[in-house]
Amino acid sequence: MIKCGAPRPKSTFARFFRGKSAVGFCVLVLLIEIWIFLFKSKDSDLNLYQVYGHASRVSSLSGLYNHPDTTVEYPPLAISLALMTDAIAQHLPDCSRLGRFFSPYNRAPDIANFKLVFRLEMALVTFLTFLLVIRYLKTWMPLEASSERFERLLTFVLSLLILNEFIFDKLDILVGALLLLFLVLMSSRIRYIWSFAILAFGIAFKFVPIIAVPLGVLGSLPSNLLANGGRIAVWMRVLPIAIRRGLLVAALTVILFVPFLLIAGPKCLAFLTYHKNRGIQCESSYAGLLGILKYLGGLKVTGVPSYGSCDLQSSLSPLLASLSPGIAGTLLVGVTLLLFVKIRSVVSNQSDRSMLSTSLGRLCHADFSLHLILLLLVFIFSNKVFSTQYVLWLVPLAPLVPFEGRSRRLAQAGLLFLFYLTTLIARCSLPELAGKPQFGSQGLYMAGPAPFAVVLIVGRTIVLAGLIGWITFSIVRWRQKGHALPPLKSV
């Protein structure tokens, strides 16, 4: 993985180049953000955010959640962001006049104002996230050459260029920023409760950070818990502490939900059933399987508008939809257990015994960053829904892949290709993804995905599976070598 040993002394020229490179990348990111902000947008979910924000401001959060014709698909903190954005937008002059020069803002005044404020917020989050990436690389990968640091930062820049119009039109770059901040806090000397607080905040903002809870709990444990004893003895020491700290994360999450439960009642948890009731969405990995069976096996596949998107229905769809949570849960548990085995191997091979008094998250920071990437890839791969915003979670993490040389370039190129295929699929029309609209005995339906869309979705699924397989193989290979990550004194 990343290089071990004491830091090499750097020449004045090397330090100067590295500093100038970071400043140059910051300027480049700002220029790209200005270009995206002024010229690149397709609204995406912005109209929905504006509806949520406006309804919350006019009729209160309780009125939004209890409206009979509204099903809110986001957790309460995301709705609070929409509410705050709408409140700020109301105090601005008419921003639709910007539409004369910049087409993304050629909208009705209330939408244009909301869009301007929201995209400014996401632009700020994106830039601060990039600064955090620089800080992470400087702290935890100090031994890398300037060319390697350059390639990592370039990965972030290319991600912005590939995903351009989706970066600021969705709130998910903020989810990626929270996951990165969680990693930074878990790897630092700061008390673990702060990383738990970030996880709880992320869960109350968008539920997906819940998959990182086992990593947070494991990363907070003292390394010496795994240092001695057999497998049963280790589990007996770890489990009671892990359970208590898991309950602490749950308690922090509940605390964040309590104000919304008091204001809006149980309906503020409607986002849980919203996703539970969804079918096989037309962009998911399972949709690729149905597409293959449609064209190669004669399976009848139709599309039905659902939840603001389109689901694919067939004789296999109910089975796949019911199996999806179990498949996802099994794979996520497997990745977490793989991390446990890997870091126990690292602790067992740790030559500097004084390092065992620190937390696992700080001692094994590279393993945790890699497993977080793997968890997200597995979740995206096995989910019955695949929305474009899901890959935004990976943008801040892609530069952190803790491999060297070709292995790192292969993993990062795979992530960038995943982003690219996702944007191609998102730009497909609904008739390509779900079929041309037709009317039948059961009302409006679509004739099923077009061959081009099936090829794109299957291709992306292959890339996803390849990334998961490559990262898993690399983890197992390094464990078999007894590889130990850099000791703290080298950082």
Coordinates of C-alpha atoms in Angstrom, one line a residue:
M1 CA 0.0 0.0 0.0
I2 CA 1.5 3.4 0.9
K3 CA 5.2 3.7 1.8
C4 CA 6.6 2.9 5.2
G5 CA 9.5 4.3 7.1
A6 CA 10.8 7.6 8.3
P7 CA 10.2 10.6 6.1
R8 CA 12.8 11.4 3.5
P9 CA 14.3 14.9 3.9
K10 CA 12.9 17.1 1.2
S11 CA 14.9 19.7 -0.6
T12 CA 13.8 23.3 -0.7
F13 CA 12.9 22.9 -4.4
A14 CA 10.7 19.9 -3.6
R15 CA 8.9 21.7 -0.8
F16 CA 8.5 24.8 -3.1
F17 CA 7.1 22.7 -6.0
R18 CA 4.7 20.8 -3.7
G19 CA 3.4 24.1 -2.2
K20 CA 3.0 25.7 -5.6
S21 CA 1.3 22.6 -6.9
A22 CA -1.3 22.7 -4.2
V23 CA -2.0 26.4 -4.8
G24 CA -2.2 25.8 -8.5
F25 CA -4.7 23.0 -8.0
C26 CA -6.8 25.3 -5.7
V27 CA -6.9 27.9 -8.4
L28 CA -7.8 25.3 -11.0
V29 CA -10.6 23.9 -8.8
L30 CA -12.0 27.4 -8.3
L31 CA -12.0 28.0 -12.1
I32 CA -13.8 24.7 -12.8
E33 CA -16.3 25.6 -10.1
I34 CA -17.0 29.0 -11.7
W35 CA -17.5 27.3 -15.1
I36 CA -19.9 24.8 -13.6
F37 CA -21.7 27.4 -11.6
L38 CA -22.3 29.8 -14.5
F39 CA -22.8 27.4 -17.4
K40 CA -23.4 23.8 -16.5
S41 CA -26.7 22.7 -14.9
K42 CA -29.7 20.5 -15.7
D43 CA -31.6 21.3 -12.5
S44 CA -31.7 17.5 -11.5
D45 CA -33.3 17.5 -8.0
L46 CA -33.2 21.2 -7.5
N47 CA -36.9 21.7 -8.2
L48 CA -37.8 19.1 -5.6
Y49 CA -35.5 20.7 -3.0
Q50 CA -37.2 24.0 -3.7
V51 CA -40.6 22.5 -3.2
Y52 CA -39.5 21.1 0.1
G53 CA -37.9 24.3 1.2
H54 CA -40.8 26.5 0.1
A55 CA -43.4 24.3 1.7
S56 CA -41.5 24.1 5.0
R57 CA -41.1 27.9 5.1
V58 CA -44.7 28.6 4.3
S59 CA -46.5 25.9 6.3
S60 CA -43.8 24.7 8.7
L61 CA -42.0 21.3 8.8
S62 CA -45.1 19.8 10.3
G63 CA -47.2 21.0 7.4
L64 CA -44.7 19.6 4.9
Y65 CA -44.6 16.1 6.5
N66 CA -48.3 15.9 7.2
H67 CA -49.5 17.0 3.8
P68 CA -51.5 14.1 2.3
D69 CA -50.1 14.5 -1.2
T70 CA -46.4 14.7 -0.2
T71 CA -44.0 11.9 0.5
V72 CA -40.7 13.2 1.7
E73 CA -37.8 11.1 0.6
Y74 CA -35.0 12.8 2.5
P75 CA -34.1 12.8 6.3
P76 CA -34.9 15.9 8.3
L77 CA -31.5 17.6 8.2
A78 CA -31.6 17.6 4.4
I79 CA -35.1 19.2 4.5
S80 CA -33.6 21.8 7.0
L81 CA -31.0 22.7 4.4
A82 CA -33.7 23.2 1.8
L83 CA -35.6 25.3 4.2
M84 CA -32.5 27.5 5.1
T85 CA -31.7 27.9 1.4
D86 CA -35.2 29.0 0.5
A87 CA -35.3 31.5 3.4
I88 CA -32.0 33.0 2.2
A89 CA -33.2 33.0 -1.4
Q90 CA -36.3 35.0 -0.5
H91 CA -34.2 38.0 0.6
L92 CA -32.2 38.2 -2.7
P93 CA -33.2 40.4 -5.7
D94 CA -34.6 38.7 -8.7
C95 CA -31.8 36.3 -9.9
S96 CA -33.7 35.2 -13.0
R97 CA -32.3 38.3 -14.7
L98 CA -29.0 36.4 -14.7
G99 CA -30.6 34.1 -17.3
R100 CA -29.9 36.7 -20.0
F101 CA -26.2 35.8 -19.7
F102 CA -26.1 32.4 -18.0
S103 CA -28.7 30.0 -19.2
P104 CA -28.9 27.8 -16.0
Y105 CA -30.6 30.7 -14.2
N106 CA -33.2 31.3 -16.9
R107 CA -36.0 30.1 -14.6
A108 CA -38.9 31.6 -12.7
P109 CA -37.7 34.1 -10.0
D110 CA -38.3 31.9 -7.0
I111 CA -36.6 28.9 -8.6
A112 CA -33.7 31.0 -9.9
N113 CA -33.1 32.5 -6.5
F114 CA -33.2 29.1 -4.8
K115 CA -30.9 27.6 -7.4
L116 CA -28.3 30.3 -7.1
V117 CA -28.1 30.0 -3.3
F118 CA -28.1 26.2 -3.3
R119 CA -25.4 26.0 -5.9
L120 CA -23.3 28.5 -4.0
E121 CA -23.6 26.4 -0.9
M122 CA -22.5 23.3 -2.8
A123 CA -19.6 25.2 -4.5
L124 CA -18.4 26.2 -1.1
V125 CA -18.7 22.6 0.2
T126 CA -16.8 21.3 -2.8
F127 CA -13.9 23.7 -2.4
L128 CA -13.6 23.1 1.4
T129 CA -13.7 19.4 0.7
F130 CA -10.8 19.8 -1.7
L131 CA -8.8 21.7 1.0
L132 CA -9.6 18.8 3.4
V133 CA -8.3 16.3 0.8
I134 CA -5.0 18.3 0.6
R135 CA -4.7 18.3 4.3
Y136 CA -5.4 14.5 4.5
L137 CA -2.7 13.7 1.9
K138 CA -0.2 16.0 3.6
T139 CA -0.8 14.4 7.0
W140 CA -1.2 10.7 6.2
M141 CA 0.8 10.3 3.0
P142 CA 3.9 12.5 3.6
L143 CA 6.3 10.1 1.9
E144 CA 4.8 10.3 -1.6
A145 CA 6.7 12.0 -4.3
S146 CA 5.3 15.3 -5.8
S147 CA 4.3 13.4 -9.0
E148 CA 2.2 11.0 -6.9
R149 CA 0.6 13.9 -5.0
F150 CA -0.1 15.6 -8.3
E151 CA -1.9 12.5 -9.7
R152 CA -4.1 12.3 -6.5
L153 CA -5.2 15.9 -6.8
L154 CA -5.7 15.5 -10.5
T155 CA -8.2 12.7 -9.7
F156 CA -10.3 15.1 -7.8
V157 CA -10.2 17.7 -10.6
L158 CA -11.1 15.1 -13.3
S159 CA -14.0 14.0 -11.1
L160 CA -15.4 17.5 -11.2
L161 CA -14.9 17.8 -14.9
I162 CA -16.6 14.4 -15.6
L163 CA -19.6 14.9 -13.2
N164 CA -19.8 18.7 -13.9
E165 CA -23.5 19.5 -14.0
F166 CA -24.4 17.1 -11.2
I167 CA -21.9 18.4 -8.6
F168 CA -23.8 21.5 -7.6
D169 CA -27.4 20.4 -8.5
K170 CA -27.5 17.6 -5.9
L171 CA -26.8 17.7 -2.2
D172 CA -24.7 14.5 -2.2
I173 CA -21.2 16.2 -2.4
L174 CA -22.0 17.2 1.1
V175 CA -22.5 13.6 2.1
G176 CA -19.0 12.8 0.6
A177 CA -17.6 15.7 2.6
L178 CA -19.1 14.4 5.8
L179 CA -17.6 10.9 5.2
L180 CA -14.2 12.4 4.5
L181 CA -14.4 14.5 7.7
F182 CA -15.4 11.4 9.6
L183 CA -12.2 9.7 8.3
V184 CA -10.1 12.7 9.3
L185 CA -11.5 12.8 12.8
M186 CA -11.2 9.1 13.3
S187 CA -7.5 9.2 12.2
S188 CA -6.7 12.1 14.4
R189 CA -5.9 12.5 18.1
I190 CA -9.3 14.1 18.7
R191 CA -11.6 12.0 20.9
Y192 CA -13.7 9.5 19.0
I193 CA -17.0 11.0 20.0
W194 CA -16.5 13.8 17.4
S195 CA -16.2 11.2 14.6
F196 CA -19.4 9.6 16.0
A197 CA -21.1 13.0 16.0
I198 CA -20.2 13.5 12.3
L199 CA -21.6 10.0 11.5
A200 CA -24.8 10.8 13.4
F201 CA -25.2 14.1 11.5
G202 CA -24.6 12.3 8.2
I203 CA -27.3 9.7 9.0
A204 CA -29.8 12.5 9.9
F205 CA -28.9 14.2 6.6
K206 CA -28.9 11.3 4.2
F207 CA -29.2 7.8 5.6
V208 CA -26.3 6.1 3.7
P209 CA -23.5 7.0 6.3
I210 CA -25.0 4.4 8.5
I211 CA -22.9 1.8 6.6
A212 CA -19.8 3.4 8.1
V213 CA -21.0 3.0 11.7
P214 CA -19.1 -0.3 12.2
L215 CA -16.0 1.3 10.9
G216 CA -16.4 4.2 13.3
V217 CA -16.9 1.9 16.2
L218 CA -13.9 -0.3 15.2
G219 CA -11.7 2.7 14.6
S220 CA -12.4 4.1 18.1
L221 CA -11.1 0.9 19.8
P222 CA -7.7 0.9 21.5
S223 CA -5.2 -1.1 19.4
N224 CA -4.1 -3.2 22.3
L225 CA -7.5 -4.9 22.4
L226 CA -6.4 -6.9 19.4
A227 CA -2.7 -7.4 20.3
N228 CA -2.8 -10.5 22.4
G229 CA -4.8 -13.7 22.8
G230 CA -6.7 -16.1 20.6
R231 CA -9.7 -15.4 18.4
I232 CA -12.3 -16.0 21.1
A233 CA -10.4 -13.9 23.7
V234 CA -10.2 -11.0 21.3
W235 CA -13.9 -11.2 20.5
M236 CA -14.7 -11.3 24.2
R237 CA -12.7 -8.1 24.8
V238 CA -13.9 -6.3 21.7
L239 CA -17.6 -7.0 21.7
P240 CA -18.7 -5.3 25.0
I241 CA -16.9 -2.1 24.1
A242 CA -18.0 -2.1 20.5
I243 CA -21.6 -2.6 21.6
R244 CA -21.5 0.3 24.0
R245 CA -19.9 2.6 21.4
G246 CA -22.4 1.5 18.8
L247 CA -25.2 2.4 21.2
L248 CA -23.5 5.8 21.6
V249 CA -23.7 6.4 17.9
A250 CA -27.3 5.4 17.9
A251 CA -28.0 7.8 20.9
L252 CA -26.4 10.7 19.1
T253 CA -28.4 10.0 16.0
V254 CA -31.7 9.8 18.0
I255 CA -30.8 13.1 19.7
L256 CA -30.6 14.7 16.2
F257 CA -34.0 13.3 15.3
V258 CA -35.8 14.2 18.5
P259 CA -36.5 17.9 17.6
F260 CA -38.0 16.9 14.3
L261 CA -40.1 14.1 15.9
L262 CA -41.5 16.7 18.3
I263 CA -42.2 19.2 15.5
A264 CA -43.5 16.9 12.8
G265 CA -44.2 13.6 14.5
P266 CA -43.3 10.1 13.2
K267 CA -43.9 11.2 9.6
C268 CA -40.4 12.8 9.6
L269 CA -39.2 9.2 9.3
A270 CA -41.2 8.6 6.1
F271 CA -37.9 8.5 4.1
L272 CA -37.3 5.0 5.6
T273 CA -40.5 3.5 4.0
Y274 CA -40.0 5.6 0.9
H275 CA -36.9 3.6 0.0
K276 CA -38.2 0.3 1.4
N277 CA -41.1 0.4 -1.0
R278 CA -39.2 1.1 -4.1
G279 CA -38.8 -1.4 -6.9
I280 CA -36.0 -2.2 -9.4
Q281 CA -35.0 1.3 -10.6
C282 CA -34.2 1.5 -14.3
E283 CA -30.5 2.6 -13.7
S284 CA -29.6 0.0 -11.1
S285 CA -27.3 -3.0 -11.5
Y286 CA -30.3 -5.3 -11.3
A287 CA -31.8 -3.4 -14.2
G288 CA -28.8 -4.4 -16.3
L289 CA -29.5 -8.1 -15.5
L290 CA -33.2 -7.7 -16.5
G291 CA -32.0 -6.0 -19.7
I292 CA -29.7 -8.9 -20.6
L293 CA -32.6 -11.4 -19.9
K294 CA -34.9 -9.3 -22.0
Y295 CA -32.7 -9.4 -25.1
L296 CA -31.0 -12.8 -24.6
G297 CA -33.6 -14.8 -22.8
G298 CA -36.9 -13.3 -24.0
L299 CA -38.0 -12.1 -20.6
K300 CA -40.8 -9.6 -20.7
V301 CA -39.6 -6.3 -19.1
T302 CA -41.7 -3.2 -18.9
G303 CA -41.1 0.2 -17.3
V304 CA -43.5 1.9 -15.0
P305 CA -43.2 5.5 -13.7
S306 CA -42.4 5.4 -10.0
Y307 CA -41.0 7.7 -7.3
G308 CA -39.9 10.4 -9.7
S309 CA -38.0 7.9 -11.8
C310 CA -39.0 4.6 -13.5
D311 CA -39.0 1.0 -12.2
L312 CA -38.5 -2.1 -14.4
Q313 CA -41.2 -4.8 -13.9
S314 CA -40.9 -8.4 -14.9
S315 CA -41.6 -11.8 -13.4
L316 CA -38.2 -11.6 -11.6
S317 CA -38.5 -8.0 -10.3
P318 CA -40.3 -8.8 -7.0
L319 CA -37.8 -11.5 -6.2
L320 CA -34.8 -9.2 -7.0
A321 CA -36.3 -6.3 -5.0
S322 CA -36.9 -8.6 -2.0
L323 CA -33.4 -10.1 -2.2
S324 CA -31.6 -6.7 -2.6
P325 CA -31.5 -5.7 1.1
G326 CA -30.3 -9.1 2.1
I327 CA -27.6 -9.1 -0.6
A328 CA -26.5 -5.6 0.4
G329 CA -26.4 -6.4 4.1
T330 CA -24.5 -9.6 3.6
L331 CA -21.8 -7.9 1.5
L332 CA -21.5 -5.0 3.9
V333 CA -21.0 -7.3 6.9
G334 CA -18.5 -9.2 4.9
V335 CA -16.5 -6.1 4.1
T336 CA -16.6 -5.1 7.8
L337 CA -15.4 -8.5 8.9
L338 CA -12.6 -8.3 6.3
L339 CA -11.5 -5.0 7.8
F340 CA -11.5 -6.6 11.3
V341 CA -9.3 -9.4 10.2
K342 CA -7.0 -7.1 8.2
I343 CA -6.3 -4.7 11.1
R344 CA -5.8 -7.5 13.5
S345 CA -3.1 -8.7 11.2
V346 CA -1.6 -5.3 11.1
V347 CA -1.6 -5.0 14.9
S348 CA -0.1 -8.4 15.3
N349 CA 2.8 -7.4 12.9
Q350 CA 3.3 -4.0 14.5
S351 CA 7.0 -3.8 15.5
D352 CA 6.6 -0.7 17.6
R353 CA 4.6 -1.9 20.6
S354 CA 4.3 1.7 22.0
M355 CA 2.0 2.4 19.1
L356 CA -0.6 -0.1 20.4
S357 CA -1.9 2.4 23.0
T358 CA -3.5 4.5 20.2
S359 CA -6.8 3.9 18.5
L360 CA -7.2 1.5 15.6
G361 CA -8.4 4.3 13.4
R362 CA -5.2 6.3 13.8
L363 CA -2.9 3.2 13.6
C364 CA -4.7 1.8 10.5
H365 CA -5.9 4.9 8.8
A366 CA -5.2 3.7 5.3
D367 CA -7.1 0.5 5.8
F368 CA -10.2 2.5 7.0
S369 CA -10.1 4.8 4.0
L370 CA -9.9 1.9 1.7
H371 CA -12.7 -0.1 3.4
L372 CA -14.9 3.0 3.4
I373 CA -14.5 3.2 -0.4
L374 CA -15.2 -0.5 -0.7
L375 CA -18.3 -0.2 1.5
L376 CA -19.7 2.5 -0.7
L377 CA -19.0 0.6 -3.9
V378 CA -20.7 -2.5 -2.5
F379 CA -23.7 -0.5 -1.4
I380 CA -24.0 1.1 -4.8
F381 CA -23.5 -2.2 -6.6
S382 CA -26.1 -4.1 -4.5
N383 CA -28.8 -1.4 -4.1
K384 CA -32.0 -1.7 -6.1
V385 CA -31.8 2.0 -6.9
F386 CA -28.8 3.7 -8.6
S387 CA -29.1 7.4 -8.8
T388 CA -26.4 9.6 -10.3
Q389 CA -25.9 11.3 -7.0
Y390 CA -24.5 8.1 -5.4
V391 CA -21.2 8.4 -7.1
L392 CA -20.8 11.9 -5.6
W393 CA -20.1 10.2 -2.3
L394 CA -16.9 8.8 -3.8
V395 CA -15.5 12.1 -5.2
P396 CA -13.7 13.2 -2.0
L397 CA -12.5 9.6 -1.4
A398 CA -11.1 8.8 -4.8
P399 CA -7.8 10.7 -4.3
L400 CA -7.2 8.7 -1.1
V401 CA -6.8 5.2 -2.5
P402 CA -3.9 3.9 -0.4
F403 CA -2.1 2.0 -3.1
E404 CA 1.2 2.8 -4.9
G405 CA 2.0 3.1 -8.6
R406 CA 0.0 1.1 -11.1
S407 CA -2.3 -0.3 -8.5
R408 CA -3.4 3.2 -7.4
R409 CA -3.7 4.4 -11.0
L410 CA -5.8 1.4 -11.9
A411 CA -8.2 1.9 -9.0
Q412 CA -8.5 5.7 -9.6
A413 CA -9.0 5.2 -13.3
G414 CA -11.7 2.7 -12.6
L415 CA -13.5 5.2 -10.3
L416 CA -13.2 7.9 -12.9
F417 CA -14.6 5.5 -15.6
L418 CA -17.4 4.7 -13.2
F419 CA -18.2 8.4 -12.9
Y420 CA -18.1 8.8 -16.7
L421 CA -20.4 5.8 -17.4
T422 CA -22.8 7.1 -14.7
T423 CA -23.0 10.5 -16.4
L424 CA -23.7 8.9 -19.8
I425 CA -26.5 6.9 -18.3
A426 CA -27.9 10.0 -16.6
R427 CA -28.0 11.8 -19.9
C428 CA -30.0 9.0 -21.5
S429 CA -33.6 9.8 -22.1
L430 CA -36.4 8.0 -20.3
P431 CA -37.4 6.1 -23.4
E432 CA -33.9 4.8 -23.7
L433 CA -33.8 3.7 -20.1
A434 CA -37.3 2.3 -19.7
G435 CA -38.8 2.1 -23.2
K436 CA -41.2 4.2 -25.3
P437 CA -44.5 5.1 -23.5
Q438 CA -47.4 2.9 -24.4
F439 CA -51.0 2.5 -23.1
G440 CA -52.3 -0.9 -22.1
S441 CA -55.0 -2.5 -20.0
Q442 CA -53.2 -1.4 -16.9
G443 CA -52.6 2.2 -18.0
L444 CA -49.3 3.9 -19.0
Y445 CA -46.2 1.7 -19.2
M446 CA -42.9 1.6 -21.1
A447 CA -41.8 -1.1 -23.5
G448 CA -38.5 -1.8 -21.6
P449 CA -34.9 -0.5 -21.9
A450 CA -33.3 0.1 -25.2
P451 CA -30.2 -2.0 -26.2
F452 CA -27.8 1.1 -25.9
A453 CA -29.0 1.8 -22.3
V454 CA -28.6 -1.9 -21.4
V455 CA -25.0 -1.9 -22.7
L456 CA -24.1 1.2 -20.6
I457 CA -25.7 -0.2 -17.4
V458 CA -24.1 -3.6 -17.8
G459 CA -20.8 -2.0 -18.6
R460 CA -21.0 0.2 -15.5
T461 CA -21.9 -2.9 -13.4
I462 CA -18.9 -4.7 -14.7
V463 CA -16.7 -1.7 -13.8
L464 CA -18.2 -1.7 -10.3
A465 CA -17.7 -5.4 -9.8
G466 CA -14.1 -5.1 -11.1
L467 CA -13.3 -2.3 -8.6
I468 CA -14.8 -4.3 -5.8
G469 CA -12.9 -7.4 -6.8
W470 CA -9.6 -5.6 -7.3
I471 CA -9.8 -3.8 -4.0
T472 CA -10.8 -7.0 -2.1
F473 CA -8.0 -8.9 -3.8
S474 CA -5.5 -6.2 -2.8
I475 CA -6.6 -6.3 0.8
V476 CA -6.3 -10.1 1.0
R477 CA -2.9 -10.0 -0.7
W478 CA -1.5 -7.4 1.7
R479 CA -2.8 -9.3 4.6
Q480 CA -1.1 -12.5 3.4
K481 CA 2.2 -10.5 3.2
G482 CA 1.7 -9.4 6.8
H483 CA 2.0 -5.8 5.6
A484 CA 2.1 -3.1 8.3
L485 CA 1.1 0.4 7.5
P486 CA 3.3 3.4 8.4
P487 CA 4.0 3.9 12.1
L488 CA 2.7 7.1 13.6
K489 CA 6.2 8.5 14.4
S490 CA 6.7 8.8 10.6
V491 CA 3.7 11.1 10.2

